[in-house]
Amino acid sequence: MSNNNCQKVDVSRRKLLAGGAAAATAMMLGNEASASQINNAINWDKTFDVLVIGSGFAALSAAIEARRKGLDVMIVEKMRVPGGNSTINGGLFAVAGSELQKEEGVEDSVELMVQDMMAAGRGINHPELTRAIAAGSPDAFKFVVECGAKFKPKLSWLGGHSVARTYLTHNASGSGIVRPLVKTARREGVVIRTECKMLNFITNDDKRIIGIQVKDGYRFPDEETGIVKHFKARRGVVLASGGFSRDTKFLSAQDPRLGGVIDSTNQPGATGEALRAAFRIGAVPVQLSLIQLGPWASPDEQGFGVASMFNIQSGFRYGIMVKRATGKRFVNELADRKTRADAMIKNVKESGEPDYPIILVDSVGAKACPTLDRCLEYKVVHAFDRLEDLASHYQIPAEGLIESVTAYNEYVKNNDDLEFAKPVSTATPIIKPPFYAVRGWPKVHHCMGGVEINPSAQVLHSETFEPIAGLYAAGEVTGGPHGASRLGSCAITDGLVMGRIAGNSVARNDAI
């Protein structure tokens, strides 16, 4: 850190003590200007009404809402391009009581969506946040459509949902929402500053958030790059920086089973520095050890991959998942994510190595997969003319596999899964070749834990449990709305609904 920057950061002994033990510890560890309080006479490099940290669903929606209230808004994003995990998200958006549900004759309600989210979360969700997300879903959907997002004309029925309520973007990717939001934000005057890493929050003597310290010109992951700068926020800061699933040390501290052992579907920048900065100024940590594994991933590709959409749209809905060693089903393929992932990771060989289960579907069910061509091209999913050939390829006992398929087809015919109670009212039998199959294995996907917020998206302080003045948060960086396990397709809903709430809340804040 340069002498010039040291002069800017005037942290006296009195202010350091006022900042608390967390700030003192951060200073001893050598973080750049880690103490939470910086002299009000600081020479600000830039001043805006609102600063938004992150550039995914929550950040973009917050920025647009604040800008539409006539405020000057800047998004701060540490990566080279905006979007983060939201761009590589699968594009699945749960909406309660949508117009498409009415067209398809699906009866749904906010209350039913809340019940489904609470069930997936094992009942430890913060119910006021869960309800806010479900209740805000229809307006959030209209918001992104008005911004230019396009969706497929048929609903998806995902695991853990009582009814079909999930829209899929036209390109089966979160980018189908991110790109229109980025375009809208820029057109309406939001400044998007990339390669700018947030370091610390800056507070005044009243402990109100008045700005942030950043490394501008930062080139991830080179920590030697970037120039330390200070940005002022007259109305407040919205924290929407996502989760921490790519930070193996912090991940391991929360759940020692995961760090460096199980792959992640997230983009490389999901490393949680801004989250920890919020803890340093007193934000309440909530449910950090609750980390969701996505059960639809494949060990035969890195990250989210193309097989994930195959399993979500086709394999689990229209097919079955079997143990490789026996050819037998072992879980409801449309159960919530935690149920499926927990069941999958129990499949291990005598050596202790994973014995990857196999997910299979016929040609009728495979039509629902928008990435099928790429799955085959990348040789993650394979096609077979006969079930016996499929069994041979994956070294599955053919007799056991055929018995499982035959039994499942009978369940579909009678609309009653006698083994695992999978909803099969919209399923089709596995009878028409070619048959498609993929090896499955869970990957770290979503961090349920984060900072505590209230329904107005205000971040709460760990000593008073009152709002930290000038600080708001939305999306995966927050904890509570999803409990032990997020219900599939509710991440987009969460980010957009709470992001919009955060943007409107910060706009109502008094300026400094």
Short mmCIF file of C-alpha atoms in Angstrom, two decimals:
data_model
loop_
_atom_site.label_atom_id
_atom_site.label_comp_id
_atom_site.label_asym_id
_atom_site.label_seq_id
_atom_site.Cartn_x
_atom_site.Cartn_y
_atom_site.Cartn_z
CA MET A 1 0.00 0.00 0.00
CA SER A 2 1.45 3.39 -0.99
CA ASN A 3 2.31 6.20 1.45
CA ASN A 4 -0.36 8.32 -0.24
CA ASN A 5 -3.02 5.70 0.53
CA CYS A 6 -1.72 5.39 4.09
CA GLN A 7 -2.25 9.12 4.52
CA LYS A 8 -5.82 8.78 3.28
CA VAL A 9 -6.63 6.06 5.77
CA ASP A 10 -6.47 7.98 9.05
CA VAL A 11 -7.35 5.36 11.66
CA SER A 12 -6.61 6.51 15.18
CA ARG A 13 -6.34 4.27 18.24
CA ARG A 14 -9.71 5.59 19.44
CA LYS A 15 -11.39 4.76 16.10
CA LEU A 16 -9.80 1.33 15.91
CA LEU A 17 -11.12 0.47 19.36
CA ALA A 18 -14.53 1.81 18.37
CA GLY A 19 -14.48 -0.44 15.34
CA GLY A 20 -14.36 -3.50 17.60
CA ALA A 21 -12.30 -6.66 17.76
CA ALA A 22 -13.13 -7.68 14.19
CA ALA A 23 -11.61 -4.52 12.77
CA ALA A 24 -8.54 -4.82 15.02
CA THR A 25 -7.99 -8.42 13.96
CA ALA A 26 -8.28 -7.44 10.32
CA MET A 27 -5.66 -4.73 10.80
CA MET A 28 -3.25 -7.16 12.44
CA LEU A 29 -3.70 -9.54 9.54
CA GLY A 30 -2.50 -6.84 7.20
CA ASN A 31 -5.64 -6.25 5.14
CA GLU A 32 -5.43 -3.00 3.21
CA ALA A 33 -7.07 -0.34 5.42
CA SER A 34 -9.15 -3.08 7.05
CA ALA A 35 -10.41 -0.98 9.97
CA SER A 36 -14.04 -0.14 9.38
CA GLN A 37 -13.80 3.57 10.14
CA ILE A 38 -12.03 6.02 7.90
CA ASN A 39 -11.72 9.76 8.48
CA ASN A 40 -14.59 11.77 7.02
CA ALA A 41 -12.01 14.07 5.45
CA ILE A 42 -10.94 11.33 3.04
CA ASN A 43 -10.40 12.40 -0.55
CA TRP A 44 -13.08 10.39 -2.34
CA ASP A 45 -12.13 9.18 -5.80
CA LYS A 46 -15.77 8.96 -6.91
CA THR A 47 -19.14 9.79 -5.38
CA PHE A 48 -22.51 8.22 -6.22
CA ASP A 49 -25.87 8.05 -4.52
CA VAL A 50 -25.80 4.25 -4.52
CA LEU A 51 -23.00 1.72 -4.89
CA VAL A 52 -23.89 -1.89 -5.74
CA ILE A 53 -21.34 -4.66 -5.14
CA GLY A 54 -21.74 -7.48 -7.66
CA SER A 55 -23.38 -7.69 -11.07
CA GLY A 56 -25.75 -10.68 -11.09
CA PHE A 57 -29.54 -10.87 -10.83
CA ALA A 58 -29.73 -9.16 -7.43
CA ALA A 59 -27.20 -6.45 -8.21
CA LEU A 60 -28.62 -5.53 -11.60
CA SER A 61 -32.22 -5.39 -10.40
CA ALA A 62 -31.22 -3.29 -7.38
CA ALA A 63 -29.25 -0.90 -9.56
CA ILE A 64 -32.07 -0.48 -12.07
CA GLU A 65 -34.67 0.16 -9.37
CA ALA A 66 -32.47 2.74 -7.62
CA ARG A 67 -31.67 4.43 -10.92
CA ARG A 68 -35.38 4.64 -11.76
CA LYS A 69 -35.80 6.65 -8.57
CA GLY A 70 -33.54 9.28 -10.11
CA LEU A 71 -30.34 8.30 -8.25
CA ASP A 72 -26.77 8.09 -9.53
CA VAL A 73 -25.80 4.41 -9.34
CA MET A 74 -22.58 2.51 -9.92
CA ILE A 75 -22.11 -1.26 -9.98
CA VAL A 76 -18.72 -2.51 -8.77
CA GLU A 77 -17.70 -5.91 -10.21
CA LYS A 78 -14.31 -7.53 -9.60
CA MET A 79 -14.35 -9.77 -12.70
CA ARG A 80 -13.64 -8.71 -16.27
CA VAL A 81 -17.24 -9.01 -17.43
CA PRO A 82 -20.51 -8.54 -15.52
CA GLY A 83 -22.92 -11.32 -14.60
CA GLY A 84 -21.07 -13.66 -12.25
CA ASN A 85 -22.86 -16.92 -11.44
CA SER A 86 -26.09 -15.48 -12.77
CA THR A 87 -24.76 -15.69 -16.33
CA ILE A 88 -24.02 -19.42 -16.07
CA ASN A 89 -27.18 -20.11 -14.09
CA GLY A 90 -29.50 -22.62 -15.78
CA GLY A 91 -32.13 -19.98 -16.52
CA LEU A 92 -34.88 -21.58 -14.40
CA PHE A 93 -37.20 -19.06 -12.73
CA ALA A 94 -39.93 -20.15 -10.27
CA VAL A 95 -43.05 -17.96 -10.32
CA ALA A 96 -46.17 -18.50 -8.19
CA GLY A 97 -49.52 -17.90 -9.88
CA SER A 98 -48.12 -17.07 -13.31
CA GLU A 99 -50.04 -16.48 -16.52
CA LEU A 100 -48.50 -19.61 -18.05
CA GLN A 101 -49.75 -21.67 -15.11
CA LYS A 102 -53.26 -20.42 -15.84
CA GLU A 103 -52.88 -21.37 -19.50
CA GLU A 104 -51.68 -24.86 -18.57
CA GLY A 105 -54.39 -25.33 -15.93
CA VAL A 106 -51.92 -25.42 -13.02
CA GLU A 107 -53.34 -24.31 -9.68
CA ASP A 108 -50.73 -22.55 -7.60
CA SER A 109 -50.41 -19.89 -4.92
CA VAL A 110 -47.86 -17.92 -2.95
CA GLU A 111 -48.72 -20.05 0.07
CA LEU A 112 -48.01 -23.30 -1.79
CA MET A 113 -44.67 -22.00 -3.05
CA VAL A 114 -43.76 -20.96 0.49
CA GLN A 115 -44.66 -24.43 1.74
CA ASP A 116 -42.47 -26.05 -0.92
CA MET A 117 -39.53 -23.75 -0.13
CA MET A 118 -39.90 -24.41 3.60
CA ALA A 119 -40.08 -28.16 3.04
CA ALA A 120 -36.90 -28.13 0.94
CA GLY A 121 -35.26 -25.94 3.60
CA ARG A 122 -36.18 -28.45 6.32
CA GLY A 123 -38.22 -25.79 8.10
CA ILE A 124 -35.30 -23.60 9.19
CA ASN A 125 -35.92 -20.89 6.59
CA HIS A 126 -36.49 -17.36 7.82
CA PRO A 127 -40.19 -17.39 6.90
CA GLU A 128 -40.62 -13.66 6.40
CA LEU A 129 -37.93 -13.71 3.70
CA THR A 130 -39.24 -16.88 2.08
CA ARG A 131 -42.70 -15.33 1.84
CA ALA A 132 -41.37 -12.07 0.44
CA ILE A 133 -39.61 -13.97 -2.35
CA ALA A 134 -42.67 -16.04 -3.30
CA ALA A 135 -45.01 -13.06 -3.12
CA GLY A 136 -42.72 -10.93 -5.27
CA SER A 137 -42.17 -13.54 -7.97
CA PRO A 138 -44.93 -12.46 -10.42
CA ASP A 139 -43.83 -8.81 -10.44
CA ALA A 140 -40.17 -9.83 -10.76
CA PHE A 141 -41.07 -11.93 -13.81
CA LYS A 142 -42.89 -8.98 -15.41
CA PHE A 143 -39.88 -6.78 -14.61
CA VAL A 144 -37.40 -8.93 -16.54
CA VAL A 145 -39.81 -9.47 -19.44
CA GLU A 146 -40.20 -5.70 -19.74
CA CYS A 147 -36.39 -5.47 -19.77
CA GLY A 148 -36.31 -7.87 -22.73
CA ALA A 149 -35.91 -11.38 -21.27
CA LYS A 150 -37.60 -14.16 -23.25
CA PHE A 151 -38.81 -17.53 -22.01
CA LYS A 152 -39.89 -20.85 -23.46
CA PRO A 153 -43.67 -21.35 -23.76
CA LYS A 154 -43.87 -24.40 -21.47
CA LEU A 155 -43.41 -24.69 -17.72
CA SER A 156 -40.91 -27.05 -16.11
CA TRP A 157 -41.76 -29.18 -13.07
CA LEU A 158 -38.65 -29.38 -10.92
CA GLY A 159 -37.86 -31.60 -7.97
CA GLY A 160 -39.42 -30.51 -4.68
CA HIS A 161 -42.14 -28.39 -6.29
CA SER A 162 -45.75 -29.44 -5.77
CA VAL A 163 -46.71 -28.15 -9.22
CA ALA A 164 -45.09 -26.97 -12.43
CA ARG A 165 -44.19 -23.32 -11.82
CA THR A 166 -40.78 -22.83 -13.39
CA TYR A 167 -40.08 -20.79 -16.50
CA LEU A 168 -36.98 -21.50 -18.61
CA THR A 169 -35.17 -18.76 -20.52
CA HIS A 170 -35.16 -19.04 -24.29
CA ASN A 171 -31.46 -19.98 -24.32
CA ALA A 172 -31.63 -22.24 -21.23
CA SER A 173 -29.16 -19.99 -19.41
CA GLY A 174 -29.21 -17.20 -16.87
CA SER A 175 -27.55 -15.05 -19.51
CA GLY A 176 -31.00 -14.81 -21.08
CA ILE A 177 -31.89 -12.56 -18.13
CA VAL A 178 -28.51 -11.00 -17.34
CA ARG A 179 -27.90 -9.60 -20.83
CA PRO A 180 -31.24 -7.74 -21.04
CA LEU A 181 -30.71 -6.41 -17.50
CA VAL A 182 -27.18 -5.21 -18.31
CA LYS A 183 -28.48 -3.55 -21.48
CA THR A 184 -31.33 -1.92 -19.55
CA ALA A 185 -29.04 -0.74 -16.75
CA ARG A 186 -26.59 0.87 -19.15
CA ARG A 187 -29.32 2.42 -21.28
CA GLU A 188 -30.90 3.99 -18.20
CA GLY A 189 -27.62 5.41 -16.91
CA VAL A 190 -26.23 2.87 -14.41
CA VAL A 191 -22.42 2.87 -14.43
CA ILE A 192 -20.95 -0.66 -14.50
CA ARG A 193 -17.33 -0.71 -13.34
CA THR A 194 -15.64 -4.07 -13.92
CA GLU A 195 -12.20 -5.22 -12.72
CA CYS A 196 -12.86 -3.39 -9.48
CA LYS A 197 -12.54 -5.50 -6.33
CA MET A 198 -14.32 -4.42 -3.15
CA LEU A 199 -12.01 -4.50 -0.10
CA ASN A 200 -13.80 -2.88 2.83
CA PHE A 201 -16.82 -0.92 3.89
CA ILE A 202 -16.22 2.61 5.12
CA THR A 203 -18.26 3.99 8.02
CA ASN A 204 -18.50 7.38 9.67
CA ASP A 205 -18.43 8.07 13.40
CA ASP A 206 -22.11 7.15 13.64
CA LYS A 207 -21.26 3.71 12.17
CA ARG A 208 -23.24 4.44 9.06
CA ILE A 209 -21.93 3.01 5.80
CA ILE A 210 -20.71 5.94 3.72
CA GLY A 211 -18.70 4.17 1.04
CA ILE A 212 -16.32 1.37 0.11
CA GLN A 213 -12.63 0.83 -0.43
CA VAL A 214 -11.71 -0.98 -3.66
CA LYS A 215 -8.85 -2.11 -5.84
CA ASP A 216 -9.53 -0.49 -9.20
CA GLY A 217 -7.93 -2.10 -12.24
CA TYR A 218 -7.83 -5.46 -10.45
CA ARG A 219 -7.15 -8.51 -12.64
CA PHE A 220 -8.55 -11.63 -11.02
CA PRO A 221 -6.90 -13.62 -9.48
CA ASP A 222 -3.69 -11.56 -9.32
CA GLU A 223 -3.76 -9.89 -5.90
CA GLU A 224 -0.83 -7.64 -6.84
CA THR A 225 -2.92 -5.79 -9.41
CA GLY A 226 -5.15 -2.78 -8.89
CA ILE A 227 -4.94 0.65 -7.27
CA VAL A 228 -6.61 1.31 -3.92
CA LYS A 229 -9.42 3.85 -4.24
CA HIS A 230 -12.34 5.08 -2.16
CA PHE A 231 -15.87 5.50 -3.47
CA LYS A 232 -18.52 7.41 -1.54
CA ALA A 233 -22.19 6.40 -1.38
CA ARG A 234 -24.54 9.24 -0.40
CA ARG A 235 -27.61 6.99 0.06
CA GLY A 236 -26.04 3.62 0.77
CA VAL A 237 -24.45 0.42 -0.47
CA VAL A 238 -26.17 -2.72 -1.75
CA LEU A 239 -24.20 -5.92 -1.18
CA ALA A 240 -25.06 -8.44 -3.91
CA SER A 241 -21.77 -10.24 -4.41
CA GLY A 242 -22.98 -13.86 -4.34
CA GLY A 243 -21.64 -16.89 -2.51
CA PHE A 244 -18.27 -18.37 -1.56
CA SER A 245 -18.23 -21.84 -3.09
CA ARG A 246 -14.92 -21.23 -4.92
CA ASP A 247 -13.08 -20.24 -1.75
CA THR A 248 -11.88 -23.68 -0.63
CA LYS A 249 -10.49 -22.48 2.71
CA PHE A 250 -13.64 -20.65 3.76
CA LEU A 251 -15.79 -23.46 2.37
CA SER A 252 -13.80 -26.05 4.34
CA ALA A 253 -14.15 -23.97 7.50
CA GLN A 254 -17.93 -24.25 7.20
CA ASP A 255 -18.09 -27.88 6.00
CA PRO A 256 -14.79 -29.82 6.11
CA ARG A 257 -16.20 -32.46 3.75
CA LEU A 258 -16.37 -30.09 0.79
CA GLY A 259 -13.28 -27.93 0.38
CA GLY A 260 -11.12 -29.16 -2.49
CA VAL A 261 -12.90 -32.52 -2.63
CA ILE A 262 -16.15 -31.89 -4.48
CA ASP A 263 -16.20 -29.71 -7.59
CA SER A 264 -18.31 -26.55 -7.82
CA THR A 265 -20.72 -25.40 -10.50
CA ASN A 266 -19.85 -21.76 -9.77
CA GLN A 267 -17.69 -19.31 -11.69
CA PRO A 268 -14.12 -18.83 -10.37
CA GLY A 269 -14.82 -15.46 -8.79
CA ALA A 270 -17.30 -16.79 -6.21
CA THR A 271 -14.82 -16.31 -3.37
CA GLY A 272 -16.76 -14.34 -0.75
CA GLU A 273 -14.44 -11.41 0.10
CA ALA A 274 -17.27 -8.87 0.22
CA LEU A 275 -19.25 -11.18 2.50
CA ARG A 276 -16.38 -11.32 4.97
CA ALA A 277 -16.03 -7.52 4.76
CA ALA A 278 -19.65 -7.29 5.94
CA PHE A 279 -18.84 -9.54 8.90
CA ARG A 280 -15.95 -7.25 9.84
CA ILE A 281 -18.33 -4.33 10.33
CA GLY A 282 -20.74 -6.40 12.41
CA ALA A 283 -23.21 -8.08 10.04
CA VAL A 284 -24.99 -11.11 11.51
CA PRO A 285 -23.69 -14.40 10.01
CA VAL A 286 -26.53 -16.81 9.24
CA GLN A 287 -26.39 -20.57 8.46
CA LEU A 288 -22.95 -20.46 6.81
CA SER A 289 -22.39 -24.21 7.06
CA LEU A 290 -25.52 -24.98 5.02
CA ILE A 291 -24.07 -25.50 1.56
CA GLN A 292 -26.15 -27.02 -1.20
CA LEU A 293 -24.91 -29.69 -3.59
CA GLY A 294 -26.50 -29.72 -7.03
CA PRO A 295 -27.52 -33.37 -7.71
CA TRP A 296 -27.78 -33.00 -11.48
CA ALA A 297 -24.11 -32.44 -12.33
CA SER A 298 -21.70 -34.89 -13.98
CA PRO A 299 -18.15 -35.85 -13.00
CA ASP A 300 -17.26 -36.01 -16.68
CA GLU A 301 -17.10 -32.22 -17.12
CA GLN A 302 -16.07 -29.23 -15.07
CA GLY A 303 -18.38 -26.69 -13.49
CA PHE A 304 -22.08 -26.49 -14.26
CA GLY A 305 -21.58 -28.04 -17.70
CA VAL A 306 -24.14 -29.13 -20.26
CA ALA A 307 -25.20 -32.38 -18.59
CA SER A 308 -26.83 -30.45 -15.74
CA MET A 309 -29.56 -29.18 -18.04
CA PHE A 310 -29.97 -32.69 -19.50
CA ASN A 311 -30.63 -34.09 -16.04
CA ILE A 312 -32.85 -31.21 -14.91
CA GLN A 313 -35.05 -31.08 -17.99
CA SER A 314 -35.03 -34.72 -19.13
CA GLY A 315 -33.25 -37.27 -16.97
CA PHE A 316 -34.92 -36.61 -13.64
CA ARG A 317 -38.33 -35.65 -14.95
CA TYR A 318 -38.80 -38.29 -17.63
CA GLY A 319 -36.18 -40.88 -16.72
CA ILE A 320 -34.72 -42.70 -13.75
CA MET A 321 -31.46 -42.77 -11.78
CA VAL A 322 -29.94 -46.11 -10.83
CA LYS A 323 -26.99 -47.43 -8.88
CA ARG A 324 -24.27 -48.56 -11.25
CA ALA A 325 -23.51 -51.61 -9.14
CA THR A 326 -27.08 -52.95 -9.17
CA GLY A 327 -29.13 -51.17 -11.82
CA LYS A 328 -31.72 -50.34 -9.15
CA ARG A 329 -33.33 -47.00 -8.38
CA PHE A 330 -32.53 -45.55 -4.95
CA VAL A 331 -34.32 -42.20 -4.63
CA ASN A 332 -37.24 -40.15 -5.93
CA GLU A 333 -35.72 -38.45 -8.98
CA LEU A 334 -37.92 -35.39 -8.38
CA ALA A 335 -37.21 -35.04 -4.68
CA ASP A 336 -35.63 -31.82 -3.46
CA ARG A 337 -31.94 -31.28 -4.14
CA LYS A 338 -30.68 -32.19 -0.68
CA THR A 339 -32.56 -35.50 -0.65
CA ARG A 340 -31.14 -36.50 -4.03
CA ALA A 341 -27.60 -35.29 -3.36
CA ASP A 342 -27.44 -37.01 0.04
CA ALA A 343 -28.63 -40.26 -1.53
CA MET A 344 -26.14 -40.00 -4.40
CA ILE A 345 -23.01 -39.48 -2.31
CA LYS A 346 -23.74 -42.67 -0.41
CA ASN A 347 -22.87 -44.61 -3.58
CA VAL A 348 -19.24 -45.52 -3.01
CA LYS A 349 -17.05 -48.46 -3.91
CA GLU A 350 -15.22 -50.61 -1.37
CA SER A 351 -12.17 -48.45 -2.02
CA GLY A 352 -14.13 -45.41 -0.87
CA GLU A 353 -14.12 -43.89 -4.36
CA PRO A 354 -17.41 -42.57 -5.81
CA ASP A 355 -19.49 -45.14 -7.67
CA TYR A 356 -21.26 -42.71 -9.95
CA PRO A 357 -24.97 -43.42 -10.42
CA ILE A 358 -26.41 -43.46 -13.93
CA ILE A 359 -29.30 -41.27 -15.10
CA LEU A 360 -31.13 -42.49 -18.20
CA VAL A 361 -34.09 -41.55 -20.37
CA ASP A 362 -35.51 -42.54 -23.76
CA SER A 363 -35.74 -40.43 -26.92
CA VAL A 364 -39.17 -39.04 -26.02
CA GLY A 365 -38.00 -37.70 -22.67
CA ALA A 366 -34.73 -36.46 -24.14
CA LYS A 367 -36.60 -34.05 -26.41
CA ALA A 368 -37.12 -31.77 -23.42
CA CYS A 369 -33.36 -31.17 -23.11
CA PRO A 370 -32.27 -27.99 -24.91
CA THR A 371 -28.58 -28.92 -24.66
CA LEU A 372 -28.83 -32.51 -25.95
CA ASP A 373 -26.72 -31.87 -29.06
CA ARG A 374 -23.90 -30.37 -27.00
CA CYS A 375 -24.16 -33.16 -24.42
CA LEU A 376 -23.55 -35.70 -27.17
CA GLU A 377 -20.91 -33.60 -28.90
CA TYR A 378 -18.90 -33.27 -25.69
CA LYS A 379 -19.37 -37.00 -25.00
CA VAL A 380 -20.85 -36.41 -21.56
CA VAL A 381 -24.17 -38.02 -22.51
CA HIS A 382 -24.16 -41.17 -24.64
CA ALA A 383 -26.87 -42.69 -26.86
CA PHE A 384 -27.65 -46.42 -27.15
CA ASP A 385 -30.00 -48.44 -29.35
CA ARG A 386 -30.68 -50.99 -26.62
CA LEU A 387 -30.81 -50.94 -22.84
CA GLU A 388 -28.43 -53.90 -22.86
CA ASP A 389 -25.86 -51.78 -24.70
CA LEU A 390 -26.30 -48.97 -22.18
CA ALA A 391 -25.79 -51.45 -19.33
CA SER A 392 -22.65 -52.85 -20.93
CA HIS A 393 -21.13 -49.41 -21.48
CA TYR A 394 -21.54 -48.38 -17.84
CA GLN A 395 -20.92 -51.89 -16.44
CA ILE A 396 -24.42 -52.11 -14.92
CA PRO A 397 -26.01 -55.55 -14.37
CA ALA A 398 -28.36 -55.67 -17.38
CA GLU A 399 -30.98 -57.76 -15.60
CA GLY A 400 -31.27 -55.29 -12.73
CA LEU A 401 -31.48 -52.30 -15.07
CA ILE A 402 -34.19 -53.83 -17.26
CA GLU A 403 -36.21 -54.80 -14.17
CA SER A 404 -36.00 -51.20 -12.93
CA VAL A 405 -37.10 -49.77 -16.27
CA THR A 406 -39.97 -52.27 -16.57
CA ALA A 407 -41.21 -51.48 -13.06
CA TYR A 408 -40.96 -47.74 -13.65
CA ASN A 409 -42.92 -47.98 -16.89
CA GLU A 410 -45.68 -49.75 -14.99
CA TYR A 411 -45.70 -46.95 -12.40
CA VAL A 412 -46.08 -44.39 -15.18
CA LYS A 413 -48.93 -46.39 -16.71
CA ASN A 414 -50.77 -46.52 -13.37
CA ASN A 415 -49.76 -42.97 -12.31
CA ASP A 416 -48.35 -44.33 -9.06
CA ASP A 417 -44.67 -44.77 -8.20
CA LEU A 418 -44.86 -47.54 -5.62
CA GLU A 419 -41.16 -47.37 -4.75
CA PHE A 420 -40.35 -43.69 -4.23
CA ALA A 421 -43.59 -41.72 -4.77
CA LYS A 422 -42.13 -39.73 -7.66
CA PRO A 423 -44.80 -37.54 -9.33
CA VAL A 424 -45.38 -39.32 -12.65
CA SER A 425 -48.61 -37.73 -13.89
CA THR A 426 -46.70 -35.97 -16.70
CA ALA A 427 -44.03 -38.65 -17.15
CA THR A 428 -43.60 -40.90 -20.18
CA PRO A 429 -42.47 -44.55 -20.22
CA ILE A 430 -38.86 -45.38 -21.08
CA ILE A 431 -39.49 -47.43 -24.21
CA LYS A 432 -38.41 -45.64 -27.39
CA PRO A 433 -34.75 -45.81 -28.48
CA PRO A 434 -32.27 -44.34 -28.62
CA PHE A 435 -31.75 -44.39 -24.86
CA TYR A 436 -29.60 -41.62 -23.42
CA ALA A 437 -27.51 -41.86 -20.25
CA VAL A 438 -25.02 -39.87 -18.20
CA ARG A 439 -22.94 -40.41 -15.07
CA GLY A 440 -24.16 -38.18 -12.25
CA TRP A 441 -22.48 -36.72 -9.17
CA PRO A 442 -23.31 -33.72 -6.95
CA LYS A 443 -21.29 -30.51 -7.02
CA VAL A 444 -21.21 -27.55 -4.65
CA HIS A 445 -23.82 -25.22 -6.07
CA HIS A 446 -25.32 -22.70 -3.64
CA CYS A 447 -24.37 -21.23 -0.28
CA MET A 448 -27.50 -20.92 1.84
CA GLY A 449 -25.68 -18.87 4.46
CA GLY A 450 -24.71 -15.22 4.44
CA VAL A 451 -25.59 -11.97 6.17
CA GLU A 452 -28.93 -11.55 7.90
CA ILE A 453 -31.39 -9.12 6.36
CA ASN A 454 -34.96 -8.07 7.12
CA PRO A 455 -37.76 -8.05 4.50
CA SER A 456 -36.66 -4.53 3.50
CA ALA A 457 -33.24 -5.98 2.59
CA GLN A 458 -31.49 -4.07 5.38
CA VAL A 459 -28.43 -5.85 6.81
CA LEU A 460 -28.67 -6.43 10.56
CA HIS A 461 -25.93 -5.84 13.14
CA SER A 462 -24.77 -8.73 15.33
CA GLU A 463 -24.89 -6.73 18.58
CA THR A 464 -28.21 -4.92 18.24
CA PHE A 465 -29.95 -6.95 15.52
CA GLU A 466 -31.03 -3.57 14.18
CA PRO A 467 -30.25 -2.43 10.62
CA ILE A 468 -26.73 -1.25 9.84
CA ALA A 469 -27.40 2.23 8.52
CA GLY A 470 -26.73 2.54 4.81
CA LEU A 471 -26.17 -1.18 4.12
CA TYR A 472 -28.53 -3.43 2.16
CA ALA A 473 -28.09 -6.91 0.70
CA ALA A 474 -29.79 -9.34 -1.66
CA GLY A 475 -29.25 -12.69 -3.34
CA GLU A 476 -26.87 -15.50 -2.40
CA VAL A 477 -24.78 -13.26 -0.13
CA THR A 478 -27.71 -13.28 2.32
CA GLY A 479 -28.73 -16.10 4.63
CA GLY A 480 -32.08 -17.41 5.76
CA PRO A 481 -34.62 -17.51 2.93
CA HIS A 482 -33.75 -21.04 1.80
CA GLY A 483 -32.99 -22.78 5.08
CA ALA A 484 -31.04 -26.02 4.81
CA SER A 485 -31.46 -26.39 1.05
CA ARG A 486 -32.67 -24.05 -1.68
CA LEU A 487 -35.59 -25.26 -3.76
CA GLY A 488 -34.53 -25.52 -7.40
CA SER A 489 -35.25 -22.50 -9.65
CA CYS A 490 -35.69 -20.15 -6.67
CA ALA A 491 -32.25 -18.50 -6.97
CA ILE A 492 -33.34 -16.23 -9.82
CA THR A 493 -36.54 -15.45 -7.94
CA ASP A 494 -34.62 -14.62 -4.77
CA GLY A 495 -32.07 -12.43 -6.53
CA LEU A 496 -34.59 -10.45 -8.55
CA VAL A 497 -37.21 -10.00 -5.83
CA MET A 498 -34.85 -9.05 -3.01
CA GLY A 499 -32.63 -7.06 -5.37
CA ARG A 500 -35.57 -4.91 -6.39
CA ILE A 501 -36.54 -4.48 -2.74
CA ALA A 502 -32.97 -3.46 -1.88
CA GLY A 503 -32.88 -0.94 -4.71
CA ASN A 504 -36.10 0.68 -3.58
CA SER A 505 -35.09 0.61 0.10
CA VAL A 506 -31.74 2.32 -0.45
CA ALA A 507 -33.48 4.95 -2.59
CA ARG A 508 -35.63 5.88 0.41
CA ASN A 509 -32.56 6.40 2.60
CA ASP A 510 -31.57 9.94 3.51
CA ALA A 511 -28.55 11.26 1.66
CA ILE A 512 -25.36 12.25 3.48
#
